[in-house]
Structure formats: C-alpha cells, structure tokens
mmCIF file with all atom_site columns, C-alpha atoms in Angstrom:
data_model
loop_
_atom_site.group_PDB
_atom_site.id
_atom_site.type_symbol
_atom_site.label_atom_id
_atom_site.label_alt_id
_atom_site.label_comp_id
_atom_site.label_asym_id
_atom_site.label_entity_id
_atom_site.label_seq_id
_atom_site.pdbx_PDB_ins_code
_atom_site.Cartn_x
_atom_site.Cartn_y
_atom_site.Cartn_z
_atom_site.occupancy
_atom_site.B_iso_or_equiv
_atom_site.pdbx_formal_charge
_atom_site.auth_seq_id
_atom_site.auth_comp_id
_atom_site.auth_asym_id
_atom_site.auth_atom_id
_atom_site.pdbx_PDB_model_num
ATOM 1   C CA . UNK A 1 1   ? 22.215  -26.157 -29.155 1.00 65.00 ? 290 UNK A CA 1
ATOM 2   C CA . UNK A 1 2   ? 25.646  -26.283 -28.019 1.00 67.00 ? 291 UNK A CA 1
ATOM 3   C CA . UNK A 1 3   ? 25.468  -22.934 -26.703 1.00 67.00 ? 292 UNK A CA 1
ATOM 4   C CA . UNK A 1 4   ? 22.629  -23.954 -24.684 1.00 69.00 ? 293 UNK A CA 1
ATOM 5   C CA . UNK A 1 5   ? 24.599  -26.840 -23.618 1.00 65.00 ? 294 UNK A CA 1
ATOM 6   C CA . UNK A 1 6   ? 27.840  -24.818 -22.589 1.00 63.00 ? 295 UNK A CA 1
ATOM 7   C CA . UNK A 1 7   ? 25.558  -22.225 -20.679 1.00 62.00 ? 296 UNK A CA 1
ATOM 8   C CA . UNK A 1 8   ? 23.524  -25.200 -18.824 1.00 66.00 ? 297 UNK A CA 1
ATOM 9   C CA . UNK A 1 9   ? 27.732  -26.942 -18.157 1.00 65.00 ? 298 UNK A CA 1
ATOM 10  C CA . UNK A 1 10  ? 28.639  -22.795 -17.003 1.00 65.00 ? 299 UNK A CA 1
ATOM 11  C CA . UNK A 1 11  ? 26.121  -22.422 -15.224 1.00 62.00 ? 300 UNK A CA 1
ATOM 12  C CA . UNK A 1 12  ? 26.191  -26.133 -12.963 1.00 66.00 ? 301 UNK A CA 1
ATOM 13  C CA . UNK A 1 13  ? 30.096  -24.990 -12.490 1.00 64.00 ? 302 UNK A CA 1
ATOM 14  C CA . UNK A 1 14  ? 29.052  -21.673 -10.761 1.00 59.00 ? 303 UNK A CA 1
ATOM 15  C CA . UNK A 1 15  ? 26.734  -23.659 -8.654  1.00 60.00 ? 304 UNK A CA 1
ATOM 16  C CA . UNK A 1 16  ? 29.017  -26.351 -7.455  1.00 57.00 ? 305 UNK A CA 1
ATOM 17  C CA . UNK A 1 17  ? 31.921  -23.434 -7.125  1.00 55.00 ? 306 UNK A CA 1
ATOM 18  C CA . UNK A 1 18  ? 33.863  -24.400 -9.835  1.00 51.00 ? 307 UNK A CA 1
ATOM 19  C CA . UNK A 1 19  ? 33.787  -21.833 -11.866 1.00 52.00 ? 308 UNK A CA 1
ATOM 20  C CA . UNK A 1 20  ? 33.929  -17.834 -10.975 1.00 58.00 ? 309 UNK A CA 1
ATOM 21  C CA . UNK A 1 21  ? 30.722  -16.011 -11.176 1.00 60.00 ? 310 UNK A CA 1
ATOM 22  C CA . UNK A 1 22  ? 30.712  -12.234 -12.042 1.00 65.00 ? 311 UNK A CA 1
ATOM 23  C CA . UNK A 1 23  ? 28.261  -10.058 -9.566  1.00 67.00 ? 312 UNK A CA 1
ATOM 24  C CA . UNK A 1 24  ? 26.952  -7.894  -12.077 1.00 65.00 ? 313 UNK A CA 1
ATOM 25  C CA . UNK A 1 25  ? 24.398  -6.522  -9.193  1.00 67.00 ? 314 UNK A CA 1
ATOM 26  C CA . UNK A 1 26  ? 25.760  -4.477  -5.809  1.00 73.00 ? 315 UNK A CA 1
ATOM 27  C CA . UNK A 1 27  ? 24.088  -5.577  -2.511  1.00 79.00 ? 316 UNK A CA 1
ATOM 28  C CA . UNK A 1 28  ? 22.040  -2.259  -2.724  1.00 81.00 ? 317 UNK A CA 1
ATOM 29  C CA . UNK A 1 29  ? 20.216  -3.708  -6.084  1.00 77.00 ? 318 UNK A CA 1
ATOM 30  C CA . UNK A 1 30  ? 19.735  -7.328  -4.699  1.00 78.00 ? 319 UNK A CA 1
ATOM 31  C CA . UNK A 1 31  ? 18.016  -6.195  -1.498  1.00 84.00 ? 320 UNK A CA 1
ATOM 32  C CA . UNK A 1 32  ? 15.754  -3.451  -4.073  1.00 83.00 ? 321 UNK A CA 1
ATOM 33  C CA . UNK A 1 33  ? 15.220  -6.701  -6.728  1.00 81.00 ? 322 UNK A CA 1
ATOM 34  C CA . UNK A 1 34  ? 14.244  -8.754  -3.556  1.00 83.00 ? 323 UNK A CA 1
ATOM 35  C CA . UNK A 1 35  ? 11.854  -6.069  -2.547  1.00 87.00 ? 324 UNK A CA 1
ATOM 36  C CA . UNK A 1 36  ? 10.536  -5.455  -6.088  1.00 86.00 ? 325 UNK A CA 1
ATOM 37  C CA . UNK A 1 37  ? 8.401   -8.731  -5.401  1.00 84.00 ? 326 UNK A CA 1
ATOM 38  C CA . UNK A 1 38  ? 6.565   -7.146  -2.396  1.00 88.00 ? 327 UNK A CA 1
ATOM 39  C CA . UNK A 1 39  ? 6.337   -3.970  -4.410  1.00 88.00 ? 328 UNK A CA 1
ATOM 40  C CA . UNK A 1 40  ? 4.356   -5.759  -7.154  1.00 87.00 ? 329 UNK A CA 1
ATOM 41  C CA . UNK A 1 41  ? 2.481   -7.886  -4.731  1.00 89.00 ? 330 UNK A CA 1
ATOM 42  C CA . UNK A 1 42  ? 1.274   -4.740  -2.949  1.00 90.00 ? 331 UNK A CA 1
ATOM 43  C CA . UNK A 1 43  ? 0.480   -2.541  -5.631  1.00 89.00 ? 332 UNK A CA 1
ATOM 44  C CA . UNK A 1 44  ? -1.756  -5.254  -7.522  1.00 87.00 ? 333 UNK A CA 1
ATOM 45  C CA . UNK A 1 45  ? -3.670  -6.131  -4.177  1.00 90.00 ? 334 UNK A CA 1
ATOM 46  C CA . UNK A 1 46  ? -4.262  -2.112  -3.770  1.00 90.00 ? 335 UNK A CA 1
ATOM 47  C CA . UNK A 1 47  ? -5.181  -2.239  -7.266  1.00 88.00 ? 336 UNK A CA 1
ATOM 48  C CA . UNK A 1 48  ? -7.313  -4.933  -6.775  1.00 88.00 ? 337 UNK A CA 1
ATOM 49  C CA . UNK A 1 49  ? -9.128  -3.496  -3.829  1.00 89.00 ? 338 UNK A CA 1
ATOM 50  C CA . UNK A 1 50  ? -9.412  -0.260  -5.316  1.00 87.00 ? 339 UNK A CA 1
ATOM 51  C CA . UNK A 1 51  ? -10.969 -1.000  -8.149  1.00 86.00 ? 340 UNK A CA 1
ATOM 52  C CA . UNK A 1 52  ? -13.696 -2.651  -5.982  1.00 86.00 ? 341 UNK A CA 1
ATOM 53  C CA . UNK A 1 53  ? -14.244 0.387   -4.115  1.00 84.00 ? 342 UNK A CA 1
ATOM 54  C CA . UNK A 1 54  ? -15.026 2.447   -7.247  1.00 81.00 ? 343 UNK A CA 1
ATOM 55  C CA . UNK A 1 55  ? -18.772 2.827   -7.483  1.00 72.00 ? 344 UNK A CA 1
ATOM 56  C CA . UNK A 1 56  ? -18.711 3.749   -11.032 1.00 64.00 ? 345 UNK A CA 1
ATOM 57  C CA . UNK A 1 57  ? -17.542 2.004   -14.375 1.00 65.00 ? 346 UNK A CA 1
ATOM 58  C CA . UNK A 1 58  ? -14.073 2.004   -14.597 1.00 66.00 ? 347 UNK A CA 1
ATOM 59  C CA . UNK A 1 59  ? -12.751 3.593   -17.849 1.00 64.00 ? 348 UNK A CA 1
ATOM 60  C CA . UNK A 1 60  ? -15.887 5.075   -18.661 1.00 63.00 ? 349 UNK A CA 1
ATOM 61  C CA . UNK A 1 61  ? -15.837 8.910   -19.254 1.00 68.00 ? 350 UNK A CA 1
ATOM 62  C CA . UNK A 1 62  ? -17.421 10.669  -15.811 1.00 67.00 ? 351 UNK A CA 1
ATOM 63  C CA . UNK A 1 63  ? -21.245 11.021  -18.078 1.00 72.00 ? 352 UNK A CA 1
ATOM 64  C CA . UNK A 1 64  ? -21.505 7.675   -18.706 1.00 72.00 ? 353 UNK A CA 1
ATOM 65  C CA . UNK A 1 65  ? -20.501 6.616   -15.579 1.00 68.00 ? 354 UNK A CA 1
ATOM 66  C CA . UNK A 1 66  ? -23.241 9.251   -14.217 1.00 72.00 ? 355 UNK A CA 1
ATOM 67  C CA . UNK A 1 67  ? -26.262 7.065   -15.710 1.00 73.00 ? 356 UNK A CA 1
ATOM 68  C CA . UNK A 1 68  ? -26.105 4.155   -13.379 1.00 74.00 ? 357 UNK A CA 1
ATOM 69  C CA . UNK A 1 69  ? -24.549 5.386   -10.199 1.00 82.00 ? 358 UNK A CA 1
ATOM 70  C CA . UNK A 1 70  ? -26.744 4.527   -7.441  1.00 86.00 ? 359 UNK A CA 1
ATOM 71  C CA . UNK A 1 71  ? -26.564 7.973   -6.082  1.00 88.00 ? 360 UNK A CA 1
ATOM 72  C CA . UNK A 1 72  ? -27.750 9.648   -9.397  1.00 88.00 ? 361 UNK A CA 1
ATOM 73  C CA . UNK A 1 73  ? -30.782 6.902   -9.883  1.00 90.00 ? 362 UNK A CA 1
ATOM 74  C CA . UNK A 1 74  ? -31.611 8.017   -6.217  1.00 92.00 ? 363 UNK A CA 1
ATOM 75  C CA . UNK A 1 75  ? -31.591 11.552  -7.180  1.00 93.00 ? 364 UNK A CA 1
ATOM 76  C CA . UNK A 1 76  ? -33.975 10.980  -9.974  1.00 93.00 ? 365 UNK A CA 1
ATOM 77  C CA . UNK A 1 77  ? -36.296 9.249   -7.524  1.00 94.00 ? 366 UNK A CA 1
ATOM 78  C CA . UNK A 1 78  ? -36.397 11.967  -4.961  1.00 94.00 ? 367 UNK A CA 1
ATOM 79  C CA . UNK A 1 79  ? -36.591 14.609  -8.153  1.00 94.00 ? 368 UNK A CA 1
ATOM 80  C CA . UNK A 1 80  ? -39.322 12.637  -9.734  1.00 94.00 ? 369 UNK A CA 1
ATOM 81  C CA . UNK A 1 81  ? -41.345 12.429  -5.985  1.00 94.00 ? 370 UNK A CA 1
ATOM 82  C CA . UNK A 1 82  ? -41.114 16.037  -6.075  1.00 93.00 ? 371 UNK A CA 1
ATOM 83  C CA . UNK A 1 83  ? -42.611 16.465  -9.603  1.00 94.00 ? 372 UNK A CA 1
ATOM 84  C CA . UNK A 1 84  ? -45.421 14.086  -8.856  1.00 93.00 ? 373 UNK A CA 1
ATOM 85  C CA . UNK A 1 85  ? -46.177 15.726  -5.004  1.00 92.00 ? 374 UNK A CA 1
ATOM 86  C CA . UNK A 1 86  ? -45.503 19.457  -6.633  1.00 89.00 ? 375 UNK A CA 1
ATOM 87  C CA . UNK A 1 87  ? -44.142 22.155  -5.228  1.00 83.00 ? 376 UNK A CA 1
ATOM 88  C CA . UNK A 1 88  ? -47.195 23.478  -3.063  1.00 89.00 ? 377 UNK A CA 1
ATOM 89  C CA . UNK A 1 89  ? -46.248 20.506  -0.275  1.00 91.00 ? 378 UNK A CA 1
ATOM 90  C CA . UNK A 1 90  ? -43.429 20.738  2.228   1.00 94.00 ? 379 UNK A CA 1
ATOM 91  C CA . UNK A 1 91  ? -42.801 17.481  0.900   1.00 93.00 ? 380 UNK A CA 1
ATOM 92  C CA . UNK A 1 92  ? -42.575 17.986  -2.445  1.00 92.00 ? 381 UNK A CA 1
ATOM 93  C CA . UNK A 1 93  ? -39.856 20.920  -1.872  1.00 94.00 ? 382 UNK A CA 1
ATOM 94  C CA . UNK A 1 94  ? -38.179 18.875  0.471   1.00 95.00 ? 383 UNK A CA 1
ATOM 95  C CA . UNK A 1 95  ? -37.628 16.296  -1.639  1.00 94.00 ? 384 UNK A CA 1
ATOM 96  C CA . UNK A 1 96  ? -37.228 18.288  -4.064  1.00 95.00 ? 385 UNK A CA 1
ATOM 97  C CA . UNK A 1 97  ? -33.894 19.973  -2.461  1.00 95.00 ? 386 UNK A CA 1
ATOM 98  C CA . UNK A 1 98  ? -32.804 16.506  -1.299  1.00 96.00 ? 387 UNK A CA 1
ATOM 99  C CA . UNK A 1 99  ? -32.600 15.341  -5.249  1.00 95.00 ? 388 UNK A CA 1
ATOM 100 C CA . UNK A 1 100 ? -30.907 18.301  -5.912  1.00 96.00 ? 389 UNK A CA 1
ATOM 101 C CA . UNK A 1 101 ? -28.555 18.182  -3.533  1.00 96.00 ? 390 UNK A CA 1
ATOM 102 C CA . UNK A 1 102 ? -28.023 14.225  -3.768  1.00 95.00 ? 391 UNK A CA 1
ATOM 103 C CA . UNK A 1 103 ? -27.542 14.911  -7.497  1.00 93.00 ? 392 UNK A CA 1
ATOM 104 C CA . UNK A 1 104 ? -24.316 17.132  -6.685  1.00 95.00 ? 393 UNK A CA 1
ATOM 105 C CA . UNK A 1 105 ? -23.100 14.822  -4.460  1.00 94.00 ? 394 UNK A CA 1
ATOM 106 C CA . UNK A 1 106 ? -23.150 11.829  -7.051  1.00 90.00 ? 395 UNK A CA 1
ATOM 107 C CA . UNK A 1 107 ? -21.415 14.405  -9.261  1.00 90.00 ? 396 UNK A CA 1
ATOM 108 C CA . UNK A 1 108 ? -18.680 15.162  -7.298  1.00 92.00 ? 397 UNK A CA 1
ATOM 109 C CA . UNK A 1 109 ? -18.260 11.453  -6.533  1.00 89.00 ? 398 UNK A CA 1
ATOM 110 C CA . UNK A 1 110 ? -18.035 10.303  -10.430 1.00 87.00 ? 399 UNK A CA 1
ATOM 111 C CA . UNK A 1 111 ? -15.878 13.452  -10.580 1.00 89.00 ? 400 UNK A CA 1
ATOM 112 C CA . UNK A 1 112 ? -13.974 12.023  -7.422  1.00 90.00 ? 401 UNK A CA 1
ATOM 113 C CA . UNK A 1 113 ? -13.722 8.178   -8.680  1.00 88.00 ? 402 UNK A CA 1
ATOM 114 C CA . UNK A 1 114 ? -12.877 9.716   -12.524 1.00 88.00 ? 403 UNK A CA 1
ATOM 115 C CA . UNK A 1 115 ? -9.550  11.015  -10.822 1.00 90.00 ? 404 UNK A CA 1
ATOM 116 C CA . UNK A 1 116 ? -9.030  8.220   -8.474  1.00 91.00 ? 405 UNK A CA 1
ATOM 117 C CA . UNK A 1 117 ? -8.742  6.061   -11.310 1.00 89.00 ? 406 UNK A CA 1
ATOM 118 C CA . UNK A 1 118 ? -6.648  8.376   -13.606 1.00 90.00 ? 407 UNK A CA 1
ATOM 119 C CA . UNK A 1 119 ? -4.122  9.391   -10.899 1.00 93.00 ? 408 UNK A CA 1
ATOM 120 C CA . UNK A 1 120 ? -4.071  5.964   -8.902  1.00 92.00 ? 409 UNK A CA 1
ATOM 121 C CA . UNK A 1 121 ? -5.448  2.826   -10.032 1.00 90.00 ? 410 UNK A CA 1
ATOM 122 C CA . UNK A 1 122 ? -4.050  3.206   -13.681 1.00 91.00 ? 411 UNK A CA 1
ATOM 123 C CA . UNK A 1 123 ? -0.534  4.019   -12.450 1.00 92.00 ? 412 UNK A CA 1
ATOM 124 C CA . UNK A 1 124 ? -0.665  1.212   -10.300 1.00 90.00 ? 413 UNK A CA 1
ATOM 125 C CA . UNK A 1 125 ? -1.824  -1.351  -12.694 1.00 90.00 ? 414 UNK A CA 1
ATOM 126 C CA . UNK A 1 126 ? 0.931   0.055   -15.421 1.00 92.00 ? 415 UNK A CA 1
ATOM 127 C CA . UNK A 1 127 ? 3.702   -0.907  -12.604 1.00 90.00 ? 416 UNK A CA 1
ATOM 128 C CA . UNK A 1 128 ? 2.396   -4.064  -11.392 1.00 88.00 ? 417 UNK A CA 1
ATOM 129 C CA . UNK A 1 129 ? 1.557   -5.011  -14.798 1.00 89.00 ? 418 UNK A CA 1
ATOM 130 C CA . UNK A 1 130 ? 4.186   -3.295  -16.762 1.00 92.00 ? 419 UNK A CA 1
ATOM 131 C CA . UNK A 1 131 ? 7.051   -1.643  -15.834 1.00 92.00 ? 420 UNK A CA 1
ATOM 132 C CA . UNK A 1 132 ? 7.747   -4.601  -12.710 1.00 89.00 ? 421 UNK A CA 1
ATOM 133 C CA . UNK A 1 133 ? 7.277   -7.474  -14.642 1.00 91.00 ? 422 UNK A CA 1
ATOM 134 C CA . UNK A 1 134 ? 9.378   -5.572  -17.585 1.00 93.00 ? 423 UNK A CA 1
ATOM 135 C CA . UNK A 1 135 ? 12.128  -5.149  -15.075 1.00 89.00 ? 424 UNK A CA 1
ATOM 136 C CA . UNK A 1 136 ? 12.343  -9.041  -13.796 1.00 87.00 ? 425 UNK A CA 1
ATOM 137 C CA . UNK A 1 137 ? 12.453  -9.815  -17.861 1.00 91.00 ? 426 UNK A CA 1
ATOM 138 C CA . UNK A 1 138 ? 15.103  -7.558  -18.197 1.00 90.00 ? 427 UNK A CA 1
ATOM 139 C CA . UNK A 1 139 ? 17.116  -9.272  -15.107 1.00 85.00 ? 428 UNK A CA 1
ATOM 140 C CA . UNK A 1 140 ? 17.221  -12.181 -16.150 1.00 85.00 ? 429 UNK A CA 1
ATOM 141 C CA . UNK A 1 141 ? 18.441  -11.215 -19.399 1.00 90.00 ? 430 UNK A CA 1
ATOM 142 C CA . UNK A 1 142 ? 20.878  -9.825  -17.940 1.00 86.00 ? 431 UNK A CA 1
ATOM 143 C CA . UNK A 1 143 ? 21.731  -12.622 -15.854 1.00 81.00 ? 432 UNK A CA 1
ATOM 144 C CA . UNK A 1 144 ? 21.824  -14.896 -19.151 1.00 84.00 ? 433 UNK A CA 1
ATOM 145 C CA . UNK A 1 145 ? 24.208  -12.404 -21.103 1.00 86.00 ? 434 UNK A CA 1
ATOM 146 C CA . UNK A 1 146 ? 26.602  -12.332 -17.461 1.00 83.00 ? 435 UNK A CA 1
ATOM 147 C CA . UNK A 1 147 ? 26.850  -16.363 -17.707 1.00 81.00 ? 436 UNK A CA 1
ATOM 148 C CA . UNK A 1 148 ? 27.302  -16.085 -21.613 1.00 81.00 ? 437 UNK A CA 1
ATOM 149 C CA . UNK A 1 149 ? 30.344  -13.396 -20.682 1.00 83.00 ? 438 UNK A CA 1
ATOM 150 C CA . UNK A 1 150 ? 31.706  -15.895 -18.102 1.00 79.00 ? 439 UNK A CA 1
ATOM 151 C CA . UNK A 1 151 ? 31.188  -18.643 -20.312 1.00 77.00 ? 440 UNK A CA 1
ATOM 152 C CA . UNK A 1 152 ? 33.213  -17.029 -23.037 1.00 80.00 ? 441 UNK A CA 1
ATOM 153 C CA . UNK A 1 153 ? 35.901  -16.399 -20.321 1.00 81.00 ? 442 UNK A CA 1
ATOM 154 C CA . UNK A 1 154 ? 36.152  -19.549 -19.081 1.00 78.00 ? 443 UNK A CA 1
ATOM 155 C CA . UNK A 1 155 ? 36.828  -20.434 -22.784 1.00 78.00 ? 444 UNK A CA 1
ATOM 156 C CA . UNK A 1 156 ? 38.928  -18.043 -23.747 1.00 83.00 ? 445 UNK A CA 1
ATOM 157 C CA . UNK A 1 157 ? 41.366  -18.608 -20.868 1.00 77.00 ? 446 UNK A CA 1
ATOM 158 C CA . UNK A 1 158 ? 41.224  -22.575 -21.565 1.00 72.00 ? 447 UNK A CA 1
ATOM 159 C CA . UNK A 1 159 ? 42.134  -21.778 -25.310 1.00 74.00 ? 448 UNK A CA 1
ATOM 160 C CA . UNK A 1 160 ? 44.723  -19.497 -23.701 1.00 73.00 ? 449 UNK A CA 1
ATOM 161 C CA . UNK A 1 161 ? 46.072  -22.456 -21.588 1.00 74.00 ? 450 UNK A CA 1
ATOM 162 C CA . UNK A 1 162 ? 46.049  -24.769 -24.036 1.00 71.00 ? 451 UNK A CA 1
ATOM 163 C CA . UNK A 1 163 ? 48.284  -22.522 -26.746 1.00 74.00 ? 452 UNK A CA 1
ATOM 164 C CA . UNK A 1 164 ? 50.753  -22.204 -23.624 1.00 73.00 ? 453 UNK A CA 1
ATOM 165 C CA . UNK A 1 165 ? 50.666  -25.808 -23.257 1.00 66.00 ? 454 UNK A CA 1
ATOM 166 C CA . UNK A 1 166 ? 51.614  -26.700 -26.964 1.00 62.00 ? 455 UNK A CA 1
#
C-alpha cells in the first residue's frame, strides 16, 4: 500500500514538474510506440476483412473445407447432369467437361484460401492479437519499474539530504 501510495505521490510530482522524470524511450521509439496503435488497428481490420473474403472454413484442413464450397457443390451438379444426360449428348459431355473443369478450379481455390490463411491471416491475427498487445503490456511495465527507479531516487537523495543536514 504505501508503495502504491509513493508511486501515485511520484508520479503527480512528474506531472506538475516537480520531480525529474527519466526518458527511458528515444524519440525514434515514441514515434514507433505511437504508430504501433495504427499498426494493430490495421492489421485486425485486414484480418477482419480477410477472413470474410475466405470462401472456405477457416482452420479446416483443405478436404474438409472441399465438401461445402460452393464451387465444388456446383461441380457435382454439372457432373451429376452429365451422368443423368450420358455421354451420347453434346450436352451431357459438355457438362460433363464443365464439372470437371469447375472441380479443379474449386481445388485450386481451397488450395489458394488454405495458404492465404496459413501465410496471412494467422500471422496477422498472432500480431494484432499477440505480439502488439504483448508489447503495450510490456511498456507500461516498464514505465511502472522507471517511476519505481525515480521514486527510489528521489528517496535516496532526500535520505542523503537529510544525513547532511544532521
């Protein structure tokens, strides 16, 4: 409690000018921990959107994501109108090469998304989520230990005062 209270008293005397404050941070690393805000904001808005854009189910592995991608169930369709017209008709083998061919297309998509996800959106979310909001925590610790270290100075140097003074 009464450290509480002398870091509280320390830290109202560096306000009001008081006291001296110790710049632990250059003006290089308060302009980058000013812009680490924006970087957060943007990279969990890109998440954000990104994940939207993702046809597929996100963290599923690319074969079950392959079972209710629209452009797989549309394959099916066309291969299934081909079974049921048979090969003999024009359209039957037309539709029959459209499935096909809309079926690797939906593959290379899920293969696509799959590695979208992997190399983007989960890097993304681990620094907005993570490693950002791991750094702020780690400022202000560092900005509590600073005011303990000036807080201990300023104490020191009255105790120092005071024994001169006797």
């Amino acid at each position: 409690m009464k450290k509480q209270f002398n870091r509280m008293r320390q830290l109202a005397n560096q306000t009001v000018g008081r006291a001296e404050k110790t710049e632990v941070l250059s003006e290089d690393l308060l302009q980058v921990e000013k812009r680490l805000d924006l970087v957060k904001q943007v990279s969990h808005s890109t998440h954000k959107k990104l994940t939207a854009c993702l046809q597929g189910q996100q963290g599923a592995d690319p074969e079950k994501r392959s079972v209710k991608t629209p452009s797989v169930i549309l394959a099916q369709c066309l291969v299934e109108g081909a079974a049921v017209l048979g090969d003999d008709s024009l359209l039957g083998k037309m539709l029959k090469i459209c499935g096909d061919t809309e079926e690797k297309l939906a593959q290379e998509l899920i293969q696509f998304e799959f590695q979208i996800e992997r190399d983007v959106v989960e890097p993304l979310y681990v620094l907005a989520e993570v490693d950002i909001p791991n750094i702020q925590k780690q400022r202000k610790h560092l900005a509590k230990l600073v005011l303990d270290m000036d807080s201990a100075r300023t104490r020191i140097s009255c105790q120092q005062t005071c024994t001169i003074l006797r």
